[in-house]
Amino acid sequence: MFSSYDGLCTIGELAGQTGVSVRTVRFYSDRGLLPEASRSAGGHRRYAPEAVERLRMIRALRGLDLPVAEVRRILDEQDARDVGAGEGGALEDAVAGRLRALGSELAALRWREAALRLVQESPPAERPDRLRLVGAVAAPPSTASLARFWRAWLPPRMPARSVTAFLEAAVPDLPDDPRPAQVLAFARLHAYVTRPCDGRGGRYQPQAHGVAGARASAVLYAGLAEAYDLAGGELRRDAEPGPGEALDAFVDAYASTYGTCDTAAFRHGLAGRLADDPRIDRYWELTAEVISAPDDRPEPTPGSAHDWLLASLETQLGAMDGVDVREGAGSETRSPGSDAPDGARAISPR
């Protein structure tokens, strides 16, 4: 293969065989990726014939944009296998890691492209405001600000498992290939949860957060998650609000939390408390814009499910007009809402 009497090649011959520059061969040699077989009397590098395939392997790995450290680990593992040692896996791990990194890079590019299209397609008068909005969001965007908002909103000392379950429902999964409108919706959502606190503390917590307690709140949110899931199915099929399994699960979540029975009196009181609760409708409206497919009906969110359930409760109570609110409560007379502890208000992610 090589002209020398001992079968070794010079750095120039190796470079010519592999189509790289002498400088590239020297770079990999200096970093220990391409061992020299010997040095000539004049101090010139000399390589064994197998260096050709090794250098081609290095070029292939670097062509996949793997860093030098990963290439060294793969080659070391290959050398170990050649002598009967090592278990393998370095190449697979490196490729999987590069795929993850590339996925993140592609997601960032898609979000930047959609953001640029948004600015390009916006009416001139709206461009400055929209540019400021989207410019405040990283690409690819992070939902950490949304998670922080809800962690501050939730009752303190709730079990970690309950908090995680709530965040999975309340924090939207972002689209991999967003439309400009989705980029704008998320930018507005980010601005909404990071805006300065208002006179009410900016958190909009229902008063029950200070009454029900961490453990009772966890019970309530678990029950509400089930009710919202059922209501989401009703919303997807355009069902009108009304009595049914979803509403029963919704009311039972509150009744179980306060250790009381699901009676007509309780439902009347619950409807009143929920109607008076603080609302964060804007969060859910923007969330629906972020997660919904183009030209499709909005995807259900915990907020829209809650509103559907509250409308169902009010529909049922409207049909019950003229019915004794003490029904199902025995001989005990209860005023609307008396089933819950004094001062308690319903917890709801609205």
PDB file of N, CA and C in Angstrom, residues 102-139:
ATOM      1  N   LEU A 102     -29.909  17.291  18.502  1.00  0.00           N
ATOM      2  CA  LEU A 102     -30.383  17.760  17.204  1.00  0.00           C
ATOM      3  C   LEU A 102     -31.879  18.055  17.241  1.00  0.00           C
ATOM      4  N   GLY A 103     -32.634  17.215  17.966  1.00  0.00           N
ATOM      5  CA  GLY A 103     -34.061  17.478  18.105  1.00  0.00           C
ATOM      6  C   GLY A 103     -34.322  18.819  18.753  1.00  0.00           C
ATOM      7  N   SER A 104     -33.529  19.139  19.784  1.00  0.00           N
ATOM      8  CA  SER A 104     -33.682  20.438  20.456  1.00  0.00           C
ATOM      9  C   SER A 104     -33.305  21.581  19.518  1.00  0.00           C
ATOM     10  N   GLU A 105     -32.259  21.373  18.727  1.00  0.00           N
ATOM     11  CA  GLU A 105     -31.847  22.417  17.783  1.00  0.00           C
ATOM     12  C   GLU A 105     -32.917  22.644  16.717  1.00  0.00           C
ATOM     13  N   LEU A 106     -33.503  21.551  16.225  1.00  0.00           N
ATOM     14  CA  LEU A 106     -34.546  21.681  15.213  1.00  0.00           C
ATOM     15  C   LEU A 106     -35.787  22.369  15.779  1.00  0.00           C
ATOM     16  N   ALA A 107     -36.131  22.012  17.025  1.00  0.00           N
ATOM     17  CA  ALA A 107     -37.280  22.661  17.663  1.00  0.00           C
ATOM     18  C   ALA A 107     -37.039  24.157  17.799  1.00  0.00           C
ATOM     19  N   ALA A 108     -35.809  24.522  18.164  1.00  0.00           N
ATOM     20  CA  ALA A 108     -35.481  25.946  18.298  1.00  0.00           C
ATOM     21  C   ALA A 108     -35.618  26.658  16.952  1.00  0.00           C
ATOM     22  N   LEU A 109     -35.155  26.000  15.896  1.00  0.00           N
ATOM     23  CA  LEU A 109     -35.252  26.611  14.572  1.00  0.00           C
ATOM     24  C   LEU A 109     -36.706  26.779  14.137  1.00  0.00           C
ATOM     25  N   ARG A 110     -37.536  25.770  14.431  1.00  0.00           N
ATOM     26  CA  ARG A 110     -38.951  25.874  14.044  1.00  0.00           C
ATOM     27  C   ARG A 110     -39.636  27.012  14.792  1.00  0.00           C
ATOM     28  N   TRP A 111     -39.335  27.142  16.091  1.00  0.00           N
ATOM     29  CA  TRP A 111     -39.950  28.232  16.860  1.00  0.00           C
ATOM     30  C   TRP A 111     -39.443  29.589  16.374  1.00  0.00           C
ATOM     31  N   ARG A 112     -38.151  29.677  16.035  1.00  0.00           N
ATOM     32  CA  ARG A 112     -37.632  30.952  15.530  1.00  0.00           C
ATOM     33  C   ARG A 112     -38.264  31.300  14.186  1.00  0.00           C
ATOM     34  N   GLU A 113     -38.414  30.280  13.328  1.00  0.00           N
ATOM     35  CA  GLU A 113     -39.040  30.528  12.035  1.00  0.00           C
ATOM     36  C   GLU A 113     -40.479  31.017  12.209  1.00  0.00           C
ATOM     37  N   ALA A 114     -41.237  30.356  13.103  1.00  0.00           N
ATOM     38  CA  ALA A 114     -42.622  30.768  13.319  1.00  0.00           C
ATOM     39  C   ALA A 114     -42.686  32.165  13.924  1.00  0.00           C
ATOM     40  N   ALA A 115     -41.733  32.489  14.810  1.00  0.00           N
ATOM     41  CA  ALA A 115     -41.700  33.828  15.405  1.00  0.00           C
ATOM     42  C   ALA A 115     -41.406  34.882  14.339  1.00  0.00           C
ATOM     43  N   LEU A 116     -40.466  34.572  13.442  1.00  0.00           N
ATOM     44  CA  LEU A 116     -40.142  35.521  12.372  1.00  0.00           C
ATOM     45  C   LEU A 116     -41.330  35.702  11.432  1.00  0.00           C
ATOM     46  N   ARG A 117     -42.030  34.616  11.119  1.00  0.00           N
ATOM     47  CA  ARG A 117     -43.214  34.729  10.265  1.00  0.00           C
ATOM     48  C   ARG A 117     -44.293  35.560  10.945  1.00  0.00           C
ATOM     49  N   LEU A 118     -44.416  35.387  12.265  1.00  0.00           N
ATOM     50  CA  LEU A 118     -45.396  36.174  13.006  1.00  0.00           C
ATOM     51  C   LEU A 118     -45.112  37.663  12.851  1.00  0.00           C
ATOM     52  N   VAL A 119     -43.851  38.039  13.050  1.00  0.00           N
ATOM     53  CA  VAL A 119     -43.492  39.449  12.933  1.00  0.00           C
ATOM     54  C   VAL A 119     -43.693  39.925  11.493  1.00  0.00           C
ATOM     55  N   GLN A 120     -43.296  39.094  10.536  1.00  0.00           N
ATOM     56  CA  GLN A 120     -43.423  39.463   9.130  1.00  0.00           C
ATOM     57  C   GLN A 120     -44.875  39.661   8.713  1.00  0.00           C
ATOM     58  N   GLU A 121     -45.767  38.798   9.223  1.00  0.00           N
ATOM     59  CA  GLU A 121     -47.169  38.820   8.810  1.00  0.00           C
ATOM     60  C   GLU A 121     -48.034  39.761   9.646  1.00  0.00           C
ATOM     61  N   SER A 122     -47.485  40.323  10.712  1.00  0.00           N
ATOM     62  CA  SER A 122     -48.273  41.195  11.582  1.00  0.00           C
ATOM     63  C   SER A 122     -48.510  42.556  10.920  1.00  0.00           C
ATOM     64  N   PRO A 123     -49.649  43.173  11.177  1.00  0.00           N
ATOM     65  CA  PRO A 123     -49.857  44.546  10.703  1.00  0.00           C
ATOM     66  C   PRO A 123     -48.766  45.455  11.274  1.00  0.00           C
ATOM     67  N   PRO A 124     -48.291  46.417  10.523  1.00  0.00           N
ATOM     68  CA  PRO A 124     -47.189  47.273  10.989  1.00  0.00           C
ATOM     69  C   PRO A 124     -47.413  47.878  12.369  1.00  0.00           C
ATOM     70  N   ALA A 125     -48.640  48.257  12.665  1.00  0.00           N
ATOM     71  CA  ALA A 125     -48.903  48.889  13.963  1.00  0.00           C
ATOM     72  C   ALA A 125     -48.737  47.918  15.124  1.00  0.00           C
ATOM     73  N   GLU A 126     -48.879  46.608  14.861  1.00  0.00           N
ATOM     74  CA  GLU A 126     -48.790  45.611  15.927  1.00  0.00           C
ATOM     75  C   GLU A 126     -47.405  44.985  16.054  1.00  0.00           C
ATOM     76  N   ARG A 127     -46.539  45.223  15.087  1.00  0.00           N
ATOM     77  CA  ARG A 127     -45.238  44.558  15.087  1.00  0.00           C
ATOM     78  C   ARG A 127     -44.386  44.874  16.321  1.00  0.00           C
ATOM     79  N   PRO A 128     -44.266  46.130  16.741  1.00  0.00           N
ATOM     80  CA  PRO A 128     -43.400  46.386  17.906  1.00  0.00           C
ATOM     81  C   PRO A 128     -43.823  45.610  19.148  1.00  0.00           C
ATOM     82  N   ASP A 129     -45.122  45.597  19.461  1.00  0.00           N
ATOM     83  CA  ASP A 129     -45.587  44.877  20.646  1.00  0.00           C
ATOM     84  C   ASP A 129     -45.365  43.374  20.506  1.00  0.00           C
ATOM     85  N   ARG A 130     -45.657  42.836  19.345  1.00  0.00           N
ATOM     86  CA  ARG A 130     -45.475  41.396  19.147  1.00  0.00           C
ATOM     87  C   ARG A 130     -44.000  41.015  19.170  1.00  0.00           C
ATOM     88  N   LEU A 131     -43.171  41.893  18.631  1.00  0.00           N
ATOM     89  CA  LEU A 131     -41.740  41.633  18.655  1.00  0.00           C
ATOM     90  C   LEU A 131     -41.225  41.577  20.088  1.00  0.00           C
ATOM     91  N   ARG A 132     -41.707  42.487  20.932  1.00  0.00           N
ATOM     92  CA  ARG A 132     -41.297  42.467  22.346  1.00  0.00           C
ATOM     93  C   ARG A 132     -41.787  41.192  23.038  1.00  0.00           C
ATOM     94  N   LEU A 133     -42.986  40.769  22.711  1.00  0.00           N
ATOM     95  CA  LEU A 133     -43.538  39.563  23.335  1.00  0.00           C
ATOM     96  C   LEU A 133     -42.718  38.327  22.979  1.00  0.00           C
ATOM     97  N   VAL A 134     -42.530  38.096  21.673  1.00  0.00           N
ATOM     98  CA  VAL A 134     -41.819  36.882  21.263  1.00  0.00           C
ATOM     99  C   VAL A 134     -40.338  36.968  21.583  1.00  0.00           C
ATOM    100  N   GLY A 135     -39.809  38.182  21.643  1.00  0.00           N
ATOM    101  CA  GLY A 135     -38.396  38.337  21.972  1.00  0.00           C
ATOM    102  C   GLY A 135     -38.077  37.996  23.414  1.00  0.00           C
ATOM    103  N   ALA A 136     -39.091  37.979  24.266  1.00  0.00           N
ATOM    104  CA  ALA A 136     -38.888  37.643  25.681  1.00  0.00           C
ATOM    105  C   ALA A 136     -38.918  36.140  25.936  1.00  0.00           C
ATOM    106  N   VAL A 137     -39.164  35.360  24.891  1.00  0.00           N
ATOM    107  CA  VAL A 137     -39.281  33.904  25.038  1.00  0.00           C
ATOM    108  C   VAL A 137     -38.110  33.242  24.332  1.00  0.00           C
ATOM    109  N   ALA A 138     -37.452  32.317  25.024  1.00  0.00           N
ATOM    110  CA  ALA A 138     -36.334  31.593  24.429  1.00  0.00           C
ATOM    111  C   ALA A 138     -36.836  30.635  23.361  1.00  0.00           C
ATOM    112  N   ALA A 139     -35.913  30.177  22.516  1.00  0.00           N
ATOM    113  CA  ALA A 139     -36.251  29.172  21.498  1.00  0.00           C
ATOM    114  C   ALA A 139     -35.245  28.025  21.601  1.00  0.00           C
TER     115      ALA A 139
END
